Short mmCIF file of N, CA and C in Angstrom, two decimals:
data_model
loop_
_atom_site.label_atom_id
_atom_site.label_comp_id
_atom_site.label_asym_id
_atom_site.label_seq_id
_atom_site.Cartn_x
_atom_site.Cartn_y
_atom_site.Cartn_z
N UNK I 7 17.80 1.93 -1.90
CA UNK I 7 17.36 0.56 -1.78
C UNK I 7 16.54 0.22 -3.02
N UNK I 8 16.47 -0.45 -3.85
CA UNK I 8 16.41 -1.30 -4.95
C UNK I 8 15.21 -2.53 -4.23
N UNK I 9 14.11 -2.32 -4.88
CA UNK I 9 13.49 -3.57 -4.78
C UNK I 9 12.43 -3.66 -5.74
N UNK I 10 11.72 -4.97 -5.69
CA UNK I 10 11.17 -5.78 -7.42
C UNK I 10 10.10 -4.57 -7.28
N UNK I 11 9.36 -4.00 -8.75
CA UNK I 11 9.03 -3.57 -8.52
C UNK I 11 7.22 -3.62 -8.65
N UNK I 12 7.31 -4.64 -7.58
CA UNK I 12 6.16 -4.46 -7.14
C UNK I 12 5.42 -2.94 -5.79
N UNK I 13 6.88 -3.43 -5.22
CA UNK I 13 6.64 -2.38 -4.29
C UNK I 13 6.25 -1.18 -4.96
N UNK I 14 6.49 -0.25 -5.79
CA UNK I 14 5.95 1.04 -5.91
C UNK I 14 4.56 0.95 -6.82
N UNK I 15 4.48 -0.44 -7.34
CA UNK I 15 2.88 -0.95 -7.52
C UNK I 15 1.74 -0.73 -6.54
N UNK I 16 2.28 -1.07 -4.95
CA UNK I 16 1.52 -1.50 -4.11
C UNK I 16 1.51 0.05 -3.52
N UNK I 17 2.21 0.80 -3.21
CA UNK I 17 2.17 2.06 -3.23
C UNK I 17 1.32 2.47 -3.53
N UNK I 18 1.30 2.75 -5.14
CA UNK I 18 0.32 3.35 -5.93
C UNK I 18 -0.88 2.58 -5.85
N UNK I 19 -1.09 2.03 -5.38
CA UNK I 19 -2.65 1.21 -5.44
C UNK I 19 -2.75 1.88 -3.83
N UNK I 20 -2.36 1.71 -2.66
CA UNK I 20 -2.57 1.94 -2.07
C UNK I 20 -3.13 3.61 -2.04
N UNK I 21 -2.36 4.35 -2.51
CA UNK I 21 -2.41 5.67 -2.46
C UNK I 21 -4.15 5.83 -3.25
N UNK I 22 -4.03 5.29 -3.93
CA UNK I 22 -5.19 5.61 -4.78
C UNK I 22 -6.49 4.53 -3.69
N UNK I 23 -6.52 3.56 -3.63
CA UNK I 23 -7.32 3.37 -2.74
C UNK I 23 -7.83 4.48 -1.43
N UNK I 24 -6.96 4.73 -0.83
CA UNK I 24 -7.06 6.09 -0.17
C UNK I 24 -7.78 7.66 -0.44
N UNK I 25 -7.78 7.67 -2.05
CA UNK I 25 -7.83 9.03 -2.52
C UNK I 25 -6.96 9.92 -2.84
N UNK I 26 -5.75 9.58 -2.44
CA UNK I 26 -4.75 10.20 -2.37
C UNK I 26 -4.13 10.96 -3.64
N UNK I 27 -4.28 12.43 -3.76
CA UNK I 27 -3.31 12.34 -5.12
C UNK I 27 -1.48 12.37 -4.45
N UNK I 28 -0.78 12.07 -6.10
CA UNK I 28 0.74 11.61 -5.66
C UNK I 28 1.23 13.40 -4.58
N UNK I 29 0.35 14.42 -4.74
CA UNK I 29 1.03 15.29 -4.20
C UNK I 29 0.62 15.28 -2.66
N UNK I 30 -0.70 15.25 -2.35
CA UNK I 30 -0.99 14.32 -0.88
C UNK I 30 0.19 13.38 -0.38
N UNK I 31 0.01 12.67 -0.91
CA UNK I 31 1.23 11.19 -0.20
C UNK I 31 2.42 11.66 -0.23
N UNK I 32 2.94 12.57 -1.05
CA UNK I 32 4.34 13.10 -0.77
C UNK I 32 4.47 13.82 0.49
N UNK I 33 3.53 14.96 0.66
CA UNK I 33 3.70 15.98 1.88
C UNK I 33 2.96 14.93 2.73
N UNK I 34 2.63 14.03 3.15
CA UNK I 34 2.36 13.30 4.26
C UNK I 34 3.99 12.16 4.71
N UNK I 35 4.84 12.58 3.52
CA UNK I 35 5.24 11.62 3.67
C UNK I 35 6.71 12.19 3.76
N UNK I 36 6.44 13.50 3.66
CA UNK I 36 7.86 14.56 3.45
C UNK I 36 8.88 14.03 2.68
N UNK I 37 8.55 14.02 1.44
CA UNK I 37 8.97 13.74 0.29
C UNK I 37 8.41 14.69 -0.81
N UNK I 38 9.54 14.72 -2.22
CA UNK I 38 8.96 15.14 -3.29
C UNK I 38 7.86 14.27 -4.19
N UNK I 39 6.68 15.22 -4.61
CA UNK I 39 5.92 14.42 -5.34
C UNK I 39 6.85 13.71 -6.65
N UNK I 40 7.65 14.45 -7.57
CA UNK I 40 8.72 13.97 -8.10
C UNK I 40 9.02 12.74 -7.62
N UNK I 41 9.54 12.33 -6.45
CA UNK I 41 10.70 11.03 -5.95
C UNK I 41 9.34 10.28 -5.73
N UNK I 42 8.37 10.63 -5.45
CA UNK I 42 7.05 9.43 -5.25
C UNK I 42 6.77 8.48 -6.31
N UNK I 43 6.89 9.88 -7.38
CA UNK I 43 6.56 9.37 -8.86
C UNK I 43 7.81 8.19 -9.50
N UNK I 44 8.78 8.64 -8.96
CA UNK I 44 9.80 8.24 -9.61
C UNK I 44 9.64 6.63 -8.74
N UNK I 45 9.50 6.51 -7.54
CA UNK I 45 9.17 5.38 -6.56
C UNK I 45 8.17 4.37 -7.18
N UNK I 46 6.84 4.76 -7.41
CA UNK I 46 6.17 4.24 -7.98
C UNK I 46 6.14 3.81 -9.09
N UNK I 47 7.21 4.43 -9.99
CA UNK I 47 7.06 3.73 -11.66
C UNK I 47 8.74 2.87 -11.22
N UNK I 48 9.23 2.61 -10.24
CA UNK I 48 10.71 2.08 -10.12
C UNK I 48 11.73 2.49 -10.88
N UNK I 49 11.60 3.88 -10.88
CA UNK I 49 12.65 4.98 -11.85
C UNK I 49 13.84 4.90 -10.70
N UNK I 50 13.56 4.91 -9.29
CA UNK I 50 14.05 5.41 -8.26
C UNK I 50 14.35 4.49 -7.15
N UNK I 51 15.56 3.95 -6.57
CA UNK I 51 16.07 3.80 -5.06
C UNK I 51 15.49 4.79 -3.93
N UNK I 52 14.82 3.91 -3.07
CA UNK I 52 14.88 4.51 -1.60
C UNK I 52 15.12 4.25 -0.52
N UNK I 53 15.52 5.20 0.63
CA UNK I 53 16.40 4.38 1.72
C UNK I 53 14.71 3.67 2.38
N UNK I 54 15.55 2.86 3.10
CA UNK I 54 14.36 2.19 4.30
C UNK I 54 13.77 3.42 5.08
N UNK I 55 13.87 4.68 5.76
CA UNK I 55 13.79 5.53 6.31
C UNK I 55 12.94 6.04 5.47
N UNK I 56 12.61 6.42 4.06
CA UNK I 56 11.89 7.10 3.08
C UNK I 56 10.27 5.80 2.92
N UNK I 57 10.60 4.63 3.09
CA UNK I 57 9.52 3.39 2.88
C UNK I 57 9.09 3.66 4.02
N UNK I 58 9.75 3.89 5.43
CA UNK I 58 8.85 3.74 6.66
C UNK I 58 7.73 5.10 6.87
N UNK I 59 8.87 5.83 6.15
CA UNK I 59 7.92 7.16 6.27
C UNK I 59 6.44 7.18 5.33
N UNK I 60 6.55 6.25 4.32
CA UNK I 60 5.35 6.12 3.14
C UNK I 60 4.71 5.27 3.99
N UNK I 61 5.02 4.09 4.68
CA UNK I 61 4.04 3.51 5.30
C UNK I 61 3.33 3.99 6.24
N UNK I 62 3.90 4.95 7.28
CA UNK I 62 3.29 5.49 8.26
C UNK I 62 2.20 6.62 7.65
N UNK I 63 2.54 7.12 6.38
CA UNK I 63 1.08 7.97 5.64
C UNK I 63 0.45 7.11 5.13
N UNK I 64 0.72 6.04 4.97
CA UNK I 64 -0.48 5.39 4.20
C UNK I 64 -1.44 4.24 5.07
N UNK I 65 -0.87 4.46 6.18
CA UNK I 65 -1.16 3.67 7.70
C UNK I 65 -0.95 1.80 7.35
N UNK I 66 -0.29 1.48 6.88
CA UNK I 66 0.12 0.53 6.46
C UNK I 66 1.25 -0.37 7.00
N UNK I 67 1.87 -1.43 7.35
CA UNK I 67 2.95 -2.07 7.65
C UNK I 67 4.16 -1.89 6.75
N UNK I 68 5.37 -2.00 7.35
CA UNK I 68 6.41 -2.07 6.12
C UNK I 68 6.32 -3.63 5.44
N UNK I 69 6.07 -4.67 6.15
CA UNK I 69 5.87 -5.92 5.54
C UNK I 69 4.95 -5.77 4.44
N UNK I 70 4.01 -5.09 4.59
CA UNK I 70 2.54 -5.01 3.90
C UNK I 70 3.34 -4.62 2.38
N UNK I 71 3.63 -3.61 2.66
CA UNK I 71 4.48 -2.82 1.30
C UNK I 71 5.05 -3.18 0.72
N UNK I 72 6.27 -4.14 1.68
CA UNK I 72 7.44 -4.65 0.81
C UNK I 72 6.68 -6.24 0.21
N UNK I 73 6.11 -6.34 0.96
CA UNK I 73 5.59 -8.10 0.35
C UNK I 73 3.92 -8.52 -0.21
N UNK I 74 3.24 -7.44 0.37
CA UNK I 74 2.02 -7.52 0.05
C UNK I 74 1.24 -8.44 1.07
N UNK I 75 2.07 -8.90 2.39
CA UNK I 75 1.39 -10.06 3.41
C UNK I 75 1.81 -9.10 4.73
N UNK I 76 1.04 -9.45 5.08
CA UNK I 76 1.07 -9.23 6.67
C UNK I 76 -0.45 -7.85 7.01
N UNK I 77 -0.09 -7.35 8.37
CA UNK I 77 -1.50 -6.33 8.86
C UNK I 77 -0.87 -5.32 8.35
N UNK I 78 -2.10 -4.39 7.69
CA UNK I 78 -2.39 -3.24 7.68
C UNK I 78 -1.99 -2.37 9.07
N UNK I 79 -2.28 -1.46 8.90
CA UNK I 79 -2.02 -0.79 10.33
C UNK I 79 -3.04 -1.15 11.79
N UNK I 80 -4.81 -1.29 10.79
CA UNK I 80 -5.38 -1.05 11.92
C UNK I 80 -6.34 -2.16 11.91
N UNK I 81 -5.76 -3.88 11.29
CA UNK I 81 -6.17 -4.71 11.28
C UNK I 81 -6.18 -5.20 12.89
N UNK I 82 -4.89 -5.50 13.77
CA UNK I 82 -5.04 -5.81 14.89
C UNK I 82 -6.09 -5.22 15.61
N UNK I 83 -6.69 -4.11 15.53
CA UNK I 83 -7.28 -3.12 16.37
C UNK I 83 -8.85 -3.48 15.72
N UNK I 84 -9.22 -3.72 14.88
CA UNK I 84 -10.49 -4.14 14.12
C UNK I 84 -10.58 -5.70 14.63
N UNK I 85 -9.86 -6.27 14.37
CA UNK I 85 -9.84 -7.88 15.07
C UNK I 85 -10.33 -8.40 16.35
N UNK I 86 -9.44 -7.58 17.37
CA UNK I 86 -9.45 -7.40 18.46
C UNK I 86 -11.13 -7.04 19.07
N UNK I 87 -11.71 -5.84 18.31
CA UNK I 87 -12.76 -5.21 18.48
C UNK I 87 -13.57 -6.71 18.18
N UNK I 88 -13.85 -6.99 16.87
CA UNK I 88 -14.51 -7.76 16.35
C UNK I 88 -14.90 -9.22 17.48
N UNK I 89 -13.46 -9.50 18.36
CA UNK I 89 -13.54 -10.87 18.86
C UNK I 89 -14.28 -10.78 19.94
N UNK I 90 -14.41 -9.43 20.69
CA UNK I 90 -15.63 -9.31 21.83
C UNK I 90 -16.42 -9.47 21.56
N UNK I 91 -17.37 -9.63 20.18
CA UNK I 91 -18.70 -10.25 19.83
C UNK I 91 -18.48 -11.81 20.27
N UNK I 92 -19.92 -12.21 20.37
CA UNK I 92 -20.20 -13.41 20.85
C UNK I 92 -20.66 -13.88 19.50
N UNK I 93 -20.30 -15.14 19.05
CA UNK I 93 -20.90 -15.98 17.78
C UNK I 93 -21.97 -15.31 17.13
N UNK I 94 -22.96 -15.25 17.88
CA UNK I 94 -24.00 -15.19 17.55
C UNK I 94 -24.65 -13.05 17.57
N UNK I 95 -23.92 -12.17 17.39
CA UNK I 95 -24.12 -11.61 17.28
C UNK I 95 -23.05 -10.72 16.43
N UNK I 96 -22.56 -11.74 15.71
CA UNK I 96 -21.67 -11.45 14.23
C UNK I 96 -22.17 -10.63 13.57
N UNK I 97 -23.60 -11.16 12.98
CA UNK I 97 -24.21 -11.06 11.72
C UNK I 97 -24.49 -9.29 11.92
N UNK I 98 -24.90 -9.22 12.45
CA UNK I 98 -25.16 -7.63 12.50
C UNK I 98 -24.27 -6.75 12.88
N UNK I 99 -22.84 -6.92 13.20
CA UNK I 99 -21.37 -6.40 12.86
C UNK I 99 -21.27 -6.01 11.66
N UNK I 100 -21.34 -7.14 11.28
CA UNK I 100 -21.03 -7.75 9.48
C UNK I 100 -22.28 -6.48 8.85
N UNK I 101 -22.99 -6.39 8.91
CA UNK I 101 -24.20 -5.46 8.46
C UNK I 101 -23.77 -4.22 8.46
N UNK I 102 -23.58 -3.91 9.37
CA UNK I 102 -23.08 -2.61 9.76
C UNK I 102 -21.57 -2.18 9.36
N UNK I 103 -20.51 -3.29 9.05
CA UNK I 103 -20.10 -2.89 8.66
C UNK I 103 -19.79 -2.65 7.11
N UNK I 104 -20.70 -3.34 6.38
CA UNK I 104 -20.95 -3.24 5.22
C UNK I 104 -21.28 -1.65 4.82
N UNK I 105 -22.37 -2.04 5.83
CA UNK I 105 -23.38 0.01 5.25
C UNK I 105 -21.76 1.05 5.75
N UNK I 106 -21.50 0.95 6.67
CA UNK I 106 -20.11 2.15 6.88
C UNK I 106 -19.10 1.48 5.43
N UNK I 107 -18.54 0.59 5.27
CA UNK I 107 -17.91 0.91 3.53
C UNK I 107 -18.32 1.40 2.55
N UNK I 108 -20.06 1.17 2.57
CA UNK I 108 -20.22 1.70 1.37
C UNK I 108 -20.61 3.80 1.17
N UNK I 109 -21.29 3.34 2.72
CA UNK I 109 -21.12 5.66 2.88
C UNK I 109 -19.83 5.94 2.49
N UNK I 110 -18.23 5.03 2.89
CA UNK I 110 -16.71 5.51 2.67
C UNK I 110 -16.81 5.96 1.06
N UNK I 111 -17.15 4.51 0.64
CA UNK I 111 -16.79 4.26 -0.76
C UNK I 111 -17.54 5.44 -1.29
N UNK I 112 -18.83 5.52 -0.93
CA UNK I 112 -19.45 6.44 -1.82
C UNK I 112 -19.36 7.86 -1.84
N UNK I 113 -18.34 8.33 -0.17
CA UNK I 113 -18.23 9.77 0.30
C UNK I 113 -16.71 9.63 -0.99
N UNK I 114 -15.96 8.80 -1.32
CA UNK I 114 -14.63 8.80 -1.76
C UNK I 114 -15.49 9.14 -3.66
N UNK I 115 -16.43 8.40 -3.95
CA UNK I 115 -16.75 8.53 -5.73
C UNK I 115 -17.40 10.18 -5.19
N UNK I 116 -17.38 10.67 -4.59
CA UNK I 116 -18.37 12.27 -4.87
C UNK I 116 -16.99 13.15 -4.45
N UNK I 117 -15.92 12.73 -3.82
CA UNK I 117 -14.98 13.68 -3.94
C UNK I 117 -13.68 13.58 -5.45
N UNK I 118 -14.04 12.65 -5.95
CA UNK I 118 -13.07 12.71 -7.33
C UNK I 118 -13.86 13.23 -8.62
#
């Protein structure tokens, strides 16, 4: 399967957002790091079966991948959570979830 190649853009951003090196995302994805590489620079065709399998390691939608729109994997499930707050006790969601990105972000700069 042949497509623009944004898709193995969004890949590779993804992967790397993650931490991921290309040899991680391959064995999550039971693939060669080779055909990842080759995916990501659009050296390479892949079946739909090989994209679903990259999305499901990268916890991602196939829409997400192929188009760059739609949910993430675990947007519904964060949403959902989020809407049992009452108006008025947003703000300190929002707080909290700030401080948990930035422990992520900062546990992710001390492991590279």
């Amino acid at each position: 399967m042949k497509l623009d190649k944004s898709v193995g853009e969004r890949i590779m951003i993804l992967r790397n957002e993650r931490g991921y090196t290309r040899k991680t995302l391959a064995e999550l994805a039971g693939i060669s790091s080779k055909f990842l590489y080759e995916i990501e620079t659009n050296k390479k065709g892949f079946s739909a079966y090989t994209l679903q399998r990259i999305a499901k390691a990268l916890e991602v939608s196939l829409d997400y991948i192929m188009t760059g729109k739609g949910a993430r994997a675990y947007d519904d499930i964060i949403f959902d959570i989020i809407y049992k707050f009452k108006p008025d006790a947003l703000e300190p969601v929002k707080e909290l979830l700030e401080i948990v990105y930035k422990i992520a972000a900062g546990r992710q700069e001390m492991e590279q």
